[in-house]
Structure formats: C-alpha cells, structure tokens
mmCIF file of C-alpha atoms in Angstrom:
data_model
loop_
_atom_site.group_PDB
_atom_site.id
_atom_site.type_symbol
_atom_site.label_atom_id
_atom_site.label_comp_id
_atom_site.label_asym_id
_atom_site.label_seq_id
_atom_site.Cartn_x
_atom_site.Cartn_y
_atom_site.Cartn_z
ATOM 1 C CA MET A 250 -0.860 3.049 15.421
ATOM 2 C CA THR A 251 -0.762 6.900 14.564
ATOM 3 C CA CYS A 252 1.711 8.227 11.603
ATOM 4 C CA ARG A 253 2.944 11.965 12.081
ATOM 5 C CA VAL A 254 1.617 14.209 9.359
ATOM 6 C CA ILE A 255 3.940 17.158 8.099
ATOM 7 C CA ASP A 256 2.793 20.146 6.056
ATOM 8 C CA PRO A 257 4.993 21.090 3.408
ATOM 9 C CA GLY A 258 6.147 23.614 5.466
ATOM 10 C CA GLY A 259 7.299 21.651 8.318
ATOM 11 C CA THR A 260 4.868 21.776 10.717
ATOM 12 C CA PRO A 261 2.896 18.843 12.501
ATOM 13 C CA SER A 262 -0.681 18.816 11.473
ATOM 14 C CA GLY A 263 -2.581 15.798 12.853
ATOM 15 C CA THR A 264 -2.110 12.327 12.596
ATOM 16 C CA MET A 265 -3.469 9.596 9.847
ATOM 17 C CA GLU A 266 -5.234 6.377 11.422
ATOM 18 C CA PRO A 267 -4.399 3.261 9.271
ATOM 19 C CA ASP A 268 -6.519 0.844 8.100
ATOM 20 C CA GLY A 269 -6.141 -2.217 10.358
ATOM 21 C CA PRO A 270 -3.348 -4.369 12.716
ATOM 22 C CA GLY A 271 -0.133 -3.654 10.854
ATOM 23 C CA ASP A 272 -0.655 -0.913 8.212
ATOM 24 C CA PRO A 273 0.466 2.319 8.772
ATOM 25 C CA GLY A 274 -1.483 4.427 7.084
ATOM 26 C CA PRO A 275 -2.703 5.950 4.210
ATOM 27 C CA VAL A 276 0.650 7.697 2.124
ATOM 28 C CA THR A 277 -0.463 11.129 0.742
ATOM 29 C CA GLY A 278 0.960 13.239 -1.509
ATOM 30 C CA GLU A 279 3.128 15.910 -0.074
ATOM 31 C CA THR A 280 2.002 15.701 3.154
ATOM 32 C CA ALA A 281 4.352 12.161 3.425
ATOM 33 C CA MET A 282 7.371 12.206 3.803
ATOM 34 C CA THR A 283 10.388 10.024 2.527
ATOM 35 C CA ALA A 284 11.991 7.386 4.940
ATOM 36 C CA TYR A 285 15.210 5.775 4.599
ATOM 37 C CA ALA A 286 16.648 2.542 6.050
ATOM 38 C CA ILE A 287 20.916 2.875 5.572
ATOM 39 C CA ALA A 288 22.966 -0.008 6.535
ATOM 40 C CA HIS A 289 27.045 1.214 6.788
ATOM 41 C CA ILE A 290 28.753 -2.281 5.970
ATOM 42 C CA ARG A 291 32.044 -4.002 6.211
ATOM 43 C CA PRO A 292 31.357 -7.119 3.958
ATOM 44 C CA GLU A 293 33.703 -9.469 4.238
ATOM 45 C CA ALA A 294 33.575 -12.707 2.235
ATOM 46 C CA VAL A 295 30.597 -14.156 0.306
ATOM 47 C CA ASN A 296 29.488 -17.056 1.361
ATOM 48 C CA GLU A 297 25.584 -19.192 0.707
ATOM 49 C CA ASP A 298 24.360 -16.819 3.786
ATOM 50 C CA ILE A 299 25.136 -14.136 2.495
ATOM 51 C CA LEU A 300 24.153 -14.907 -1.455
ATOM 52 C CA ARG A 301 20.416 -16.150 0.276
ATOM 53 C CA TYR A 302 19.979 -12.689 2.010
ATOM 54 C CA ILE A 303 20.429 -10.362 -1.068
ATOM 55 C CA GLU A 304 18.066 -12.885 -3.112
ATOM 56 C CA GLU A 305 15.501 -12.885 -0.080
ATOM 57 C CA ILE A 306 15.434 -9.175 0.969
ATOM 58 C CA GLN A 307 13.583 -7.763 -2.337
ATOM 59 C CA SER A 308 10.755 -10.221 -1.302
ATOM 60 C CA THR A 309 10.502 -8.363 2.532
ATOM 61 C CA MET A 310 11.023 -4.999 0.965
ATOM 62 C CA GLU A 311 7.720 -5.058 -1.748
ATOM 63 C CA PRO A 312 5.370 -5.343 0.843
ATOM 64 C CA PHE A 313 6.369 -1.860 2.499
ATOM 65 C CA GLY A 314 6.888 -0.181 -0.684
ATOM 66 C CA GLY A 315 10.591 -0.612 -0.062
ATOM 67 C CA GLN A 316 13.210 -0.424 -2.159
ATOM 68 C CA PHE A 317 16.437 0.128 -3.113
ATOM 69 C CA LEU A 318 18.548 3.315 -3.908
ATOM 70 C CA VAL A 319 21.826 2.113 -2.925
ATOM 71 C CA HIS A 320 23.478 -1.318 -3.197
ATOM 72 C CA GLY A 321 27.179 -2.265 -3.963
ATOM 73 C CA ALA A 322 28.328 1.150 -5.337
ATOM 74 C CA GLU A 323 31.532 2.641 -4.284
ATOM 75 C CA VAL A 324 31.644 4.774 -1.732
ATOM 76 C CA GLU A 325 33.705 8.081 -2.795
ATOM 77 C CA VAL A 326 34.844 9.263 0.536
ATOM 78 C CA LEU A 327 35.225 12.924 0.862
ATOM 79 C CA GLU A 328 36.046 13.728 4.480
ATOM 80 C CA GLY A 329 37.132 11.732 7.410
ATOM 81 C CA PRO A 330 37.894 7.725 7.435
ATOM 82 C CA PHE A 331 34.902 5.720 5.859
ATOM 83 C CA PRO A 332 35.484 1.860 6.184
ATOM 84 C CA GLY A 333 33.098 -0.202 3.908
ATOM 85 C CA THR A 334 29.890 0.771 2.009
ATOM 86 C CA ILE A 335 26.244 1.931 1.742
ATOM 87 C CA VAL A 336 23.240 0.333 1.143
ATOM 88 C CA MET A 337 20.202 2.699 1.199
ATOM 89 C CA ILE A 338 16.277 1.502 1.099
ATOM 90 C CA GLY A 339 13.552 4.324 0.455
ATOM 91 C CA PHE A 340 9.896 3.395 2.044
ATOM 92 C CA PRO A 341 7.157 5.862 1.534
ATOM 93 C CA ASP A 342 7.370 6.715 5.133
ATOM 94 C CA ILE A 343 8.635 5.760 8.709
ATOM 95 C CA GLU A 344 6.504 3.405 9.617
ATOM 96 C CA ARG A 345 6.556 1.132 7.170
ATOM 97 C CA ALA A 346 10.035 1.483 7.265
ATOM 98 C CA ARG A 347 9.896 0.393 10.917
ATOM 99 C CA ALA A 348 6.976 -2.718 10.232
ATOM 100 C CA TRP A 349 9.153 -4.097 6.887
ATOM 101 C CA TYR A 350 12.313 -4.083 9.704
ATOM 102 C CA ALA A 351 10.027 -6.037 12.476
ATOM 103 C CA SER A 352 8.145 -8.041 10.060
ATOM 104 C CA PRO A 353 8.884 -12.054 10.210
ATOM 105 C CA ALA A 354 10.106 -12.148 6.762
ATOM 106 C CA TYR A 355 12.763 -9.462 7.481
ATOM 107 C CA GLN A 356 13.325 -11.326 10.658
ATOM 108 C CA GLU A 357 14.081 -14.587 9.187
ATOM 109 C CA ILE A 358 16.752 -13.375 6.961
ATOM 110 C CA LEU A 359 18.293 -10.417 9.182
ATOM 111 C CA PRO A 360 20.622 -13.111 10.844
ATOM 112 C CA LEU A 361 22.299 -14.597 7.727
ATOM 113 C CA ARG A 362 23.874 -10.634 7.064
ATOM 114 C CA THR A 363 24.854 -10.261 10.762
ATOM 115 C CA ALA A 364 26.683 -13.350 11.216
ATOM 116 C CA HIS A 365 28.635 -12.017 8.763
ATOM 117 C CA ILE A 366 28.836 -8.654 8.412
ATOM 118 C CA ALA A 367 30.341 -6.272 10.556
ATOM 119 C CA GLY A 368 28.333 -3.038 10.405
ATOM 120 C CA GLU A 369 25.393 -0.333 11.800
ATOM 121 C CA ALA A 370 21.911 0.117 10.521
ATOM 122 C CA PHE A 371 19.499 2.743 11.056
ATOM 123 C CA LEU A 372 15.924 4.147 10.223
ATOM 124 C CA VAL A 373 15.454 7.971 9.402
ATOM 125 C CA GLU A 374 13.237 10.469 7.768
ATOM 126 C CA GLY A 375 13.495 12.477 4.799
ATOM 127 C CA VAL A 376 12.594 15.953 4.839
ATOM 128 C CA PRO A 377 9.092 16.595 3.856
ATOM 129 C CA ALA A 378 8.265 18.330 0.277
ATOM 130 C CA GLY A 379 9.413 21.835 0.446
ATOM 131 C CA TYR A 380 11.468 21.663 2.745
ATOM 132 C CA ASP A 381 13.753 24.700 3.445
ATOM 133 C CA ALA A 382 17.055 24.619 5.633
ATOM 134 C CA ARG A 383 16.686 29.009 5.643
ATOM 135 C CA ARG A 384 13.839 28.227 7.979
ATOM 136 C CA THR A 385 15.333 25.553 9.917
ATOM 137 C CA ALA A 386 18.117 27.884 10.357
ATOM 138 C CA ALA A 387 15.415 30.582 11.527
ATOM 139 C CA ALA A 388 13.476 28.700 13.896
ATOM 140 C CA LEU A 389 16.975 27.697 15.752
ATOM 141 C CA ARG A 390 17.841 31.263 15.941
ATOM 142 C CA ALA A 391 14.848 32.440 17.483
ATOM 143 C CA GLN A 392 15.347 29.243 19.936
ATOM 144 C CA ALA A 393 18.730 30.692 20.689
ATOM 145 C CA GLY A 394 17.820 33.326 21.096
ATOM 146 C CA LEU A 395 20.703 34.612 17.912
#
C-alpha cells in the first residue's frame, strides 16, 4: 500500500511507503493531508446498542490517530433541508481513515449503529497546507479554456 504525497501547492510529489502490513505510512508535516470520516445521521431513540457503540468507538479510532471533531452538536442549517445531525472524525491522512473503518474492531461495533440509526457515512481528504482556492479556479479556467 502506498500513500499519495501532496506538496503544499497541491501537486502530487511521489509516494511514501508504509512500514509494514496495516501501516499506512508516516505522517509528515506540511505534506500530510488530514482526512475526515463524516456521518450524516438521523438518530431515533437511544437504546443499549447505541450506547455500547458510543462507549466503544473511541478505542477503535485511537490506534489510527482518529479524534472526534463534531459529535452530538446541533446543526445550524443555512441552506436546504437537513434532517439529523453530523458526526465528524479527523484522521492524519486518508489511509488511516480507511484503515480505521475497515478495522476488525470498528467493523465489530458498526452493526450496533447501522441497525438503529439511518444515515450516510463517507471519507474525504482535506486540502493540503497552503491550499489556495484561487489556484484551483485558475487551473479549472485553463482546463476549460476560459
């Protein structure tokens, strides 16, 4: 398994090799990107399975550097319908986020949530340090010939 390395300007600059099986590789200063596990959930009633899931999820994230960024906060909706709430977990990089989700420890408790709470879950990479949306717009302009 290899990790894509992005320089602060947003350009791929090679790969980092992992140390061994299950290790997504080192996280290095400005070249590493944060990744997020995000769930849009519509909880109903709290029950024993949900409580167990909440009690156990933290220990499944810690080996992968995961930490809650948003959990149980009220959502202030500014545009469009948005039933439910958001859970957001930050990871050092996308490989660690993927490894956490696929881990036996997380897969063991996942049905405790999915059996009782409707929602969507996804992983997404953050932008690299120094990201500037103006550079992205310029690149899109050039691609489109505008």
